[in-house]
CSV table of C-alpha atoms and ligand atoms in Angstrom, one decimal:
chain,number,residue,atom,x,y,z
A,226,MET,CA,-10.1,42.0,-77.6
A,227,ASN,CA,-12.7,41.4,-75.0
A,228,GLU,CA,-15.4,44.0,-74.1
A,229,LYS,CA,-14.4,46.4,-71.3
A,230,GLY,CA,-15.9,45.9,-67.9
A,231,LYS,CA,-18.3,48.5,-66.5
A,232,VAL,CA,-16.9,50.9,-63.9
A,233,PHE,CA,-19.1,51.7,-60.9
A,234,ASP,CA,-18.1,54.8,-58.9
A,235,PHE,CA,-18.7,54.2,-55.2
A,236,LYS,CA,-16.1,56.8,-54.0
A,237,ASP,CA,-18.9,59.0,-52.5
A,238,GLY,CA,-21.0,56.1,-51.3
A,239,ILE,CA,-22.6,52.8,-52.4
A,240,VAL,CA,-25.0,53.1,-55.4
A,241,GLU,CA,-27.7,50.6,-54.4
A,242,ASN,CA,-28.9,49.5,-57.9
A,243,GLU,CA,-25.2,49.1,-59.1
A,244,LEU,CA,-24.5,47.0,-56.0
A,245,VAL,CA,-27.4,44.7,-56.9
A,246,GLU,CA,-26.0,44.4,-60.5
A,247,ALA,CA,-22.5,43.6,-59.2
A,248,ALA,CA,-23.9,41.0,-56.8
A,249,ASP,CA,-26.0,39.4,-59.6
A,250,ALA,CA,-22.9,39.3,-61.7
A,251,ILE,CA,-21.0,37.4,-58.9
A,252,ARG,CA,-24.0,35.0,-58.6
A,253,SER,CA,-24.0,34.3,-62.3
A,254,GLY,CA,-20.3,33.4,-62.4
A,255,LYS,CA,-18.7,36.6,-63.5
A,256,LEU,CA,-15.7,38.5,-62.2
A,257,VAL,CA,-16.1,41.7,-60.2
A,258,ILE,CA,-13.2,43.9,-59.0
A,259,PHE,CA,-13.9,45.4,-55.7
A,260,PRO,CA,-12.0,47.4,-53.0
A,261,THR,CA,-10.9,46.0,-49.7
A,262,GLU,CA,-9.0,47.9,-46.9
A,263,THR,CA,-5.7,46.2,-48.1
A,264,VAL,CA,-5.7,46.0,-51.9
A,265,TYR,CA,-8.3,45.5,-54.6
A,266,GLY,CA,-9.5,42.0,-55.2
A,267,ILE,CA,-10.8,40.1,-58.4
A,268,GLY,CA,-13.8,38.4,-57.1
A,269,ALA,CA,-15.9,35.4,-58.1
A,270,ASN,CA,-18.4,33.1,-56.4
A,271,ALA,CA,-16.2,31.0,-54.3
A,272,LEU,CA,-18.6,28.1,-54.4
A,273,SER,CA,-18.5,27.7,-58.2
A,274,GLU,CA,-15.5,25.9,-59.6
A,275,GLU,CA,-16.2,27.5,-63.1
A,276,ALA,CA,-16.5,31.1,-61.7
A,277,VAL,CA,-13.2,30.5,-59.8
A,278,SER,CA,-11.6,29.2,-62.9
A,279,ASN,CA,-12.2,32.5,-64.6
A,280,ILE,CA,-10.1,34.2,-61.9
A,281,PHE,CA,-7.1,32.0,-62.7
A,282,LEU,CA,-7.5,32.8,-66.4
A,283,ALA,CA,-7.9,36.6,-65.9
A,284,LYS,CA,-4.8,36.8,-63.8
A,285,GLY,CA,-2.7,34.2,-65.6
A,286,ARG,CA,-2.2,32.6,-62.1
A,287,ALA,CA,-0.6,29.3,-61.5
A,288,SER,CA,-3.2,26.8,-60.7
A,289,ASP,CA,-1.4,25.5,-57.7
A,290,ASN,CA,-1.6,29.0,-56.0
A,291,PRO,CA,-4.8,29.0,-53.8
A,292,LEU,CA,-7.2,31.8,-53.3
A,293,ILE,CA,-8.7,33.6,-50.2
A,294,ALA,CA,-12.5,33.2,-49.6
A,295,HIS,CA,-13.9,36.5,-48.3
A,296,ILE,CA,-16.9,36.3,-45.9
A,297,SER,CA,-19.2,39.0,-44.4
A,298,ASN,CA,-20.4,37.1,-41.3
A,299,PHE,CA,-19.6,34.2,-39.0
A,300,GLU,CA,-22.3,31.9,-40.3
A,301,MET,CA,-20.4,31.8,-43.6
A,302,LEU,CA,-17.3,30.8,-41.7
A,303,LYS,CA,-19.1,27.8,-40.3
A,304,ASP,CA,-20.3,26.7,-43.7
A,305,LEU,CA,-16.9,26.7,-45.2
A,306,VAL,CA,-14.6,25.1,-42.5
A,307,MET,CA,-14.6,21.9,-40.5
A,308,GLU,CA,-13.5,23.4,-37.1
A,309,VAL,CA,-12.1,26.4,-35.5
A,310,SER,CA,-10.0,25.9,-32.4
A,311,PRO,CA,-10.4,28.1,-29.3
A,312,LEU,CA,-7.1,29.9,-30.1
A,313,GLU,CA,-8.1,30.4,-33.8
A,314,GLN,CA,-11.5,31.8,-32.6
A,315,LYS,CA,-9.8,34.2,-30.2
A,316,ILE,CA,-7.6,35.5,-33.1
A,317,ILE,CA,-10.5,35.8,-35.4
A,318,ASP,CA,-12.5,37.7,-32.7
A,319,ALA,CA,-9.6,40.1,-32.2
A,320,PHE,CA,-8.9,40.9,-35.8
A,321,TRP,CA,-12.1,40.5,-37.9
A,322,PRO,CA,-13.3,42.3,-39.8
A,323,GLY,CA,-9.8,43.3,-40.8
A,324,PRO,CA,-6.6,42.6,-42.7
A,325,LEU,CA,-6.0,39.1,-41.4
A,326,THR,CA,-6.5,35.8,-43.3
A,327,ILE,CA,-6.5,32.5,-41.5
A,328,ILE,CA,-5.9,29.0,-43.0
A,329,LEU,CA,-8.4,26.4,-41.7
A,330,PRO,CA,-9.5,22.9,-42.7
A,331,LYS,CA,-12.0,23.2,-45.5
A,332,LYS,CA,-15.5,21.5,-45.9
A,333,LYS,CA,-16.5,19.7,-49.0
A,334,ILE,CA,-18.5,22.6,-50.3
A,335,VAL,CA,-15.4,24.6,-51.0
A,336,PRO,CA,-14.2,23.5,-54.5
A,337,TYR,CA,-10.5,22.3,-54.8
A,338,LYS,CA,-10.2,25.0,-57.5
A,339,VAL,CA,-10.2,27.6,-54.8
A,340,THR,CA,-7.7,25.8,-52.6
A,341,ALA,CA,-5.5,24.5,-55.4
A,342,GLY,CA,-6.0,21.0,-54.3
A,343,LEU,CA,-5.3,21.7,-50.6
A,344,ASP,CA,-7.6,20.4,-47.8
A,345,THR,CA,-7.3,23.9,-46.1
A,346,VAL,CA,-8.9,27.1,-47.2
A,347,ALA,CA,-7.8,30.7,-46.6
A,348,ILE,CA,-10.6,32.8,-45.0
A,349,ARG,CA,-10.9,36.6,-44.4
A,350,MET,CA,-13.6,39.0,-43.4
A,351,PRO,CA,-12.5,42.3,-44.8
A,352,GLU,CA,-13.0,45.7,-43.2
A,353,ASN,CA,-14.4,47.6,-46.1
A,354,GLU,CA,-18.1,48.5,-46.4
A,355,ILE,CA,-18.2,47.9,-50.1
A,356,ALA,CA,-16.6,44.5,-49.9
A,357,LEU,CA,-18.9,43.4,-47.1
A,358,LYS,CA,-22.1,44.6,-48.7
A,359,LEU,CA,-21.1,43.0,-52.0
A,360,ILE,CA,-20.5,39.6,-50.3
A,361,GLU,CA,-23.8,40.1,-48.2
A,362,LYS,CA,-25.9,40.9,-51.4
A,363,SER,CA,-24.2,38.1,-53.4
A,364,LYS,CA,-25.2,35.6,-50.6
A,365,VAL,CA,-22.0,33.6,-51.3
A,366,PRO,CA,-18.4,33.8,-50.2
A,367,ILE,CA,-16.2,35.6,-52.7
A,368,ALA,CA,-12.9,34.2,-53.7
A,369,ALA,CA,-10.5,37.0,-54.5
A,370,PRO,CA,-6.9,37.4,-55.1
A,371,SER,CA,-5.2,40.7,-55.5
A,372,ALA,CA,-6.3,42.6,-58.6
A,373,ASN,CA,-3.3,42.3,-60.8
A,374,VAL,CA,-1.9,40.1,-63.5
A,375,SER,CA,0.2,37.4,-61.9
A,376,GLY,CA,3.7,38.6,-60.9
A,377,ARG,CA,2.8,42.4,-61.0
A,378,PRO,CA,2.3,44.7,-58.1
A,379,SER,CA,-1.0,44.3,-56.5
A,380,GLY,CA,-3.7,46.8,-57.6
A,381,THR,CA,-4.3,49.6,-55.0
A,382,ASN,CA,-5.6,52.4,-57.3
A,383,ILE,CA,-8.3,52.3,-59.9
A,384,GLU,CA,-6.4,53.8,-62.9
A,385,ASP,CA,-3.7,51.0,-62.7
A,386,ILE,CA,-6.4,48.3,-62.4
A,387,ILE,CA,-8.5,49.6,-65.3
A,388,GLU,CA,-5.5,49.7,-67.5
A,389,GLU,CA,-4.4,46.2,-66.6
A,390,LEU,CA,-7.6,44.3,-66.1
A,391,SER,CA,-10.7,46.0,-67.6
A,392,ASP,CA,-11.1,43.8,-70.6
A,393,LYS,CA,-10.9,40.7,-68.3
A,394,VAL,CA,-13.8,41.4,-65.9
A,395,SER,CA,-17.4,42.4,-66.1
A,396,ILE,CA,-17.5,45.1,-63.4
A,397,ILE,CA,-14.9,47.2,-61.6
A,398,ILE,CA,-16.1,49.0,-58.5
A,399,ASP,CA,-14.1,52.1,-57.6
A,400,GLY,CA,-13.8,52.8,-54.0
A,401,GLY,CA,-10.8,55.2,-54.1
A,402,PRO,CA,-7.3,54.2,-53.3
A,403,THR,CA,-7.0,51.4,-50.7
A,404,ASN,CA,-5.9,52.4,-47.3
A,405,ILE,CA,-3.4,49.9,-46.1
A,406,GLY,CA,-1.8,49.2,-49.5
A,407,VAL,CA,-0.2,45.8,-48.8
A,408,GLU,CA,-2.2,42.6,-48.6
A,409,SER,CA,-3.5,40.9,-45.4
A,410,THR,CA,-1.4,39.1,-42.9
A,411,VAL,CA,-1.8,35.4,-43.7
A,412,ILE,CA,-1.5,33.0,-40.6
A,413,ARG,CA,-1.9,29.4,-39.9
A,414,VAL,CA,-2.1,28.0,-36.4
A,415,VAL,CA,0.4,25.1,-36.0
A,416,ASP,CA,0.7,23.3,-32.6
A,417,ASP,CA,-1.3,26.3,-30.9
A,418,ILE,CA,1.1,28.9,-32.3
A,419,PRO,CA,0.1,31.3,-35.0
A,420,VAL,CA,2.7,31.2,-37.8
A,421,ILE,CA,2.8,34.2,-40.1
A,422,LEU,CA,3.0,32.9,-43.7
A,423,ARG,CA,2.7,36.5,-45.2
A,424,PRO,CA,3.3,39.6,-43.1
A,425,GLY,CA,0.8,42.5,-43.3
A,426,LYS,CA,-0.8,45.2,-41.3
A,427,ILE,CA,-1.5,42.8,-38.3
A,428,THR,CA,2.0,42.5,-37.0
A,429,PRO,CA,3.7,39.9,-34.9
A,430,GLU,CA,3.4,42.1,-31.8
A,431,ASP,CA,-0.4,42.3,-32.5
A,432,LEU,CA,-0.6,38.5,-32.6
A,433,ILE,CA,1.5,38.1,-29.5
A,434,ARG,CA,-0.9,40.3,-27.7
A,435,VAL,CA,-3.7,38.1,-28.4
A,436,ALA,CA,-2.0,34.5,-28.7
A,437,GLY,CA,0.9,34.9,-26.4
A,438,LYS,CA,3.2,33.6,-29.0
A,439,VAL,CA,4.0,33.9,-32.7
A,440,LYS,CA,6.3,32.5,-35.4
A,441,ILE,CA,7.4,34.0,-38.6
A,442,ASP,CA,7.9,31.5,-41.4
A,443,ASN,CA,11.4,31.3,-42.7
A,444,ASN,CA,10.3,32.2,-46.3
A,445,VAL,CA,9.0,35.6,-45.3
A,446,TYR,CA,12.4,37.2,-46.2
A,447,SER,CA,14.1,34.5,-48.2
A,448,LYS,CA,13.6,32.5,-51.4
A,449,PRO,CA,12.1,29.1,-50.8
A,450,GLU,CA,14.5,26.3,-51.9
A,451,GLU,CA,13.8,24.8,-55.4
A,452,ASN,CA,11.2,22.0,-55.0
A,453,SER,CA,10.8,22.5,-51.3
A,454,LYS,CA,7.5,22.2,-49.6
A,455,VAL,CA,6.2,25.5,-48.5
A,456,LEU,CA,3.3,26.3,-46.1
A,457,SER,CA,1.8,28.8,-48.5
A,458,PRO,CA,2.2,28.2,-52.2
A,459,GLY,CA,2.3,32.0,-52.9
A,460,MET,CA,5.8,32.2,-51.4
A,461,LYS,CA,7.2,30.4,-54.4
A,462,TYR,CA,6.2,32.9,-57.0
A,463,LYS,CA,7.8,36.0,-58.3
A,464,HIS,CA,5.6,38.9,-57.2
A,465,TYR,CA,5.3,42.6,-57.0
A,466,ALA,CA,8.0,43.1,-59.6
A,467,PRO,CA,8.3,46.1,-62.0
A,468,ASN,CA,9.6,45.3,-65.4
A,469,SER,CA,12.8,47.3,-64.7
A,470,ASN,CA,15.9,45.8,-63.0
A,471,CYS,CA,15.7,46.6,-59.1
A,472,ILE,CA,18.1,46.6,-56.3
A,473,LEU,CA,17.1,46.8,-52.7
A,474,VAL,CA,19.5,48.7,-50.3
A,475,THR,CA,18.8,47.7,-46.7
A,476,ILE,CA,18.9,50.0,-43.7
A,477,ASP,CA,20.4,47.3,-41.5
A,478,ASP,CA,23.7,49.1,-41.1
A,479,GLY,CA,22.0,52.4,-40.3
A,480,GLU,CA,20.7,55.4,-42.4
A,481,GLU,CA,24.1,56.9,-43.2
A,482,LYS,CA,25.4,53.7,-44.7
A,483,GLN,CA,22.2,53.2,-46.6
A,484,ILE,CA,22.5,56.7,-48.2
A,485,GLU,CA,26.2,56.0,-48.9
A,486,LYS,CA,25.4,52.7,-50.7
A,487,VAL,CA,22.6,54.2,-52.8
A,488,ASN,CA,25.0,57.0,-53.9
A,489,ASN,CA,27.7,54.6,-54.7
A,490,ILE,CA,25.3,52.8,-57.0
A,491,ILE,CA,24.4,56.1,-58.6
A,492,ASN,CA,28.0,57.0,-59.1
A,493,GLU,CA,29.0,53.7,-60.6
A,494,ASN,CA,26.2,54.0,-63.2
A,495,THR,CA,26.6,57.5,-64.4
A,496,ASN,CA,26.1,56.3,-68.0
A,497,LYS,CA,22.8,54.7,-67.0
A,498,LYS,CA,19.4,56.1,-66.1
A,499,VAL,CA,19.1,55.3,-62.4
A,500,LEU,CA,15.8,55.8,-60.6
A,501,VAL,CA,15.7,55.9,-56.8
A,502,LEU,CA,12.7,55.2,-54.5
A,503,SER,CA,13.5,57.0,-51.3
A,504,CYS,CA,11.9,58.1,-48.1
A,505,THR,CA,11.0,61.8,-48.0
A,506,GLU,CA,13.8,62.7,-45.6
A,507,HIS,CA,16.6,61.1,-47.7
A,508,MET,CA,15.5,62.5,-51.2
A,509,LYS,CA,17.9,65.5,-51.0
A,510,ASN,CA,20.9,63.3,-50.6
A,511,TYR,CA,20.7,61.8,-54.0
A,512,ASN,CA,22.4,63.3,-57.0
A,513,THR,CA,20.0,62.1,-59.7
A,514,ASP,CA,17.0,63.7,-61.3
A,515,LEU,CA,14.9,60.6,-60.8
A,516,VAL,CA,14.0,60.3,-57.2
A,517,LEU,CA,10.5,59.2,-56.2
A,518,ASN,CA,9.0,59.7,-52.7
A,519,MET,CA,7.9,56.6,-50.8
A,520,GLY,CA,6.7,58.5,-47.8
A,521,SER,CA,8.2,59.6,-44.4
A,522,LYS,CA,10.7,57.2,-42.6
A,523,ASP,CA,8.6,58.1,-39.5
A,524,ASN,CA,5.4,56.9,-41.1
A,525,TYR,CA,5.6,53.3,-42.4
A,526,ASN,CA,1.8,53.4,-42.9
A,527,GLU,CA,2.3,56.0,-45.6
A,528,ILE,CA,5.0,54.0,-47.3
A,529,SER,CA,2.8,50.9,-47.3
A,530,LYS,CA,0.0,52.7,-48.8
A,531,ASN,CA,2.2,54.1,-51.6
A,532,ILE,CA,4.4,51.2,-52.4
A,533,PHE,CA,2.6,49.2,-55.0
A,534,THR,CA,1.5,52.3,-57.0
A,535,LEU,CA,5.3,53.4,-57.0
A,536,LEU,CA,6.5,50.0,-58.0
A,537,ARG,CA,4.1,50.3,-61.1
A,538,LYS,CA,5.0,53.9,-61.8
A,539,VAL,CA,8.8,53.2,-62.1
A,540,ASP,CA,8.5,51.5,-65.4
A,541,SER,CA,6.9,54.6,-67.0
A,542,TYR,CA,10.3,56.4,-66.6
A,543,LEU,CA,12.1,53.6,-68.5
A,544,PRO,CA,15.0,53.4,-66.2
A,545,ASP,CA,18.0,51.2,-66.6
A,546,LEU,CA,18.2,50.5,-62.9
A,547,VAL,CA,15.8,51.1,-60.0
A,548,VAL,CA,17.4,51.5,-56.5
A,549,ILE,CA,15.0,51.1,-53.6
A,550,GLU,CA,15.6,52.1,-50.0
A,551,GLY,CA,14.7,49.3,-47.6
A,552,VAL,CA,12.9,50.1,-44.3
A,553,LYS,CA,13.3,48.7,-40.8
A,554,LYS,CA,11.8,45.3,-40.2
A,555,GLU,CA,9.4,46.6,-37.6
A,556,GLY,CA,5.7,46.7,-37.4
A,557,ILE,CA,4.3,47.0,-40.9
A,558,GLY,CA,7.9,47.5,-42.1
A,559,ILE,CA,8.1,43.7,-42.1
A,560,ALA,CA,5.4,43.4,-44.7
A,561,ILE,CA,6.9,46.3,-46.7
A,562,MET,CA,10.3,44.5,-46.8
A,563,ASN,CA,8.7,41.1,-47.7
A,564,ARG,CA,7.2,42.8,-50.8
A,565,LEU,CA,10.3,44.8,-51.6
A,566,ILE,CA,12.6,41.7,-51.4
A,567,ARG,CA,10.4,40.0,-54.0
A,568,ALA,CA,10.0,43.0,-56.2
A,569,CYS,CA,13.8,43.1,-56.4
A,570,GLY,CA,14.0,39.4,-57.2
A,571,TYR,CA,16.1,38.8,-54.0
A,572,ASN,CA,18.6,41.4,-55.4
A,573,ILE,CA,19.7,42.9,-52.0
A,574,ILE,CA,22.6,44.8,-50.6
B,754,LIG,O1,-5.4,41.4,-48.6
B,754,LIG,C1,-5.5,40.4,-49.2
B,754,LIG,O2,-5.3,39.3,-48.7
B,754,LIG,C2,-6.0,40.5,-50.7
B,754,LIG,C3,-7.4,41.1,-50.7
B,754,LIG,C4,-8.0,41.1,-52.1
B,754,LIG,O3,-8.2,40.4,-49.7
B,754,LIG,N1,-6.0,39.2,-51.3
B,754,LIG,C5,-4.8,38.6,-51.7
B,754,LIG,O4,-4.9,37.4,-52.3
B,754,LIG,O5,-3.7,39.1,-51.5
B,754,LIG,P1,-3.7,36.7,-53.1
B,754,LIG,O6,-4.5,35.6,-53.8
B,754,LIG,O7,-3.0,37.7,-53.8
B,754,LIG,O8,-2.9,36.1,-52.0
B,754,LIG,C6,-3.4,34.9,-51.2
B,754,LIG,C7,-2.2,34.3,-50.5
B,754,LIG,C8,-1.3,33.6,-51.5
B,754,LIG,O9,0.1,33.8,-51.0
B,754,LIG,C9,-1.8,32.2,-51.3
B,754,LIG,O10,-0.6,31.2,-51.6
B,754,LIG,C10,-2.0,32.1,-49.8
B,754,LIG,O11,-2.7,33.3,-49.6
B,754,LIG,N2,-3.1,31.0,-49.6
B,754,LIG,C11,-4.3,30.9,-50.0
B,754,LIG,N3,-4.9,29.8,-49.6
B,754,LIG,C12,-4.0,29.1,-48.8
B,754,LIG,C13,-3.9,27.8,-48.2
B,754,LIG,N4,-5.0,27.0,-48.1
B,754,LIG,N5,-2.8,27.5,-47.5
B,754,LIG,C14,-1.7,28.3,-47.6
B,754,LIG,N6,-1.6,29.5,-48.1
B,754,LIG,C15,-2.8,29.8,-48.8
B,755,LIG,MG1,-1.5,38.6,-55.0
């Protein structure tokens, strides 16, 4: 068993000498877990092939799934990418710093280890003071995937992260629970139209406001065909899944039908331990002892903030079956559904 990483508490503010220690760790090729506004990231020097290899080892991540390089200023962007079109620049200006990742043609300086062999690199400037200061002090871009073992729900609170990863990294910076709770919107501009490869807090409507148009990649809600060419390798992988068997019950036919379907599943499985993830307003409708609150149906930001922590928590009840209420595919609800569909392994009714 490896030594456990140090935990730095920045919840009440950045501790300067510890920030310096974390930045030194990044510069010397070590792994540092840090908060962003979306989820926590496992960071390493994005310009060092060896440092980045350690991320893949720590996560057990498939080597063909590329990483996001996090930057703290626009100079860094110029260093990493060949060119930024006027439309790409407009999108960047509108949403950075913030929960938007953009895929751009890479310069030679970006190791193929980061991009998993692709000639493009994913770049994001996070809107989180700790993340920005860490990048600034490290003086290098930081490659960082979500802080979780591959396939597991992304890390959004420090307890889950320490339990899962503390023996795999040098330092963990505690910045409190992350605000948004689902990962950044990933886009690529194709033929002057932004294409959403992974939905997030920046919604299609937000992008239309800036770019006039938007497309949502087909694989956002569906499973890519076997061996098909996907625009974003991450789409192929099982993700966000509890160990328990999960079913997603959509709201597409209305709330009453949704409640009825959940109750049908509970009634058909009286000999089993069924756990329900429900919006606050529907909890009282379910005749089982195990109902967890996802947040209000009128506040999808609350549901998005809670969702990964809840997906991790369900396993601790050792349920035979987990039934999850879907949300409307609107606003950040699109991102929530994208994650829930994968968490349930495309098991949807
Ligand atoms: O909010 C976030 O984006 C978080 C925080 C830590 O910033 N990071 C994150 O990283 O979610 P990760 O590695 O879990 O997800 C990155 C996604 C993957 O689906 C990956 O396939 C895609 O971005 N991606 C990365 N580089 C790409 C590229 N060059 N072309 C297409 N997709 C790419
Ligand atoms: Mg991830």
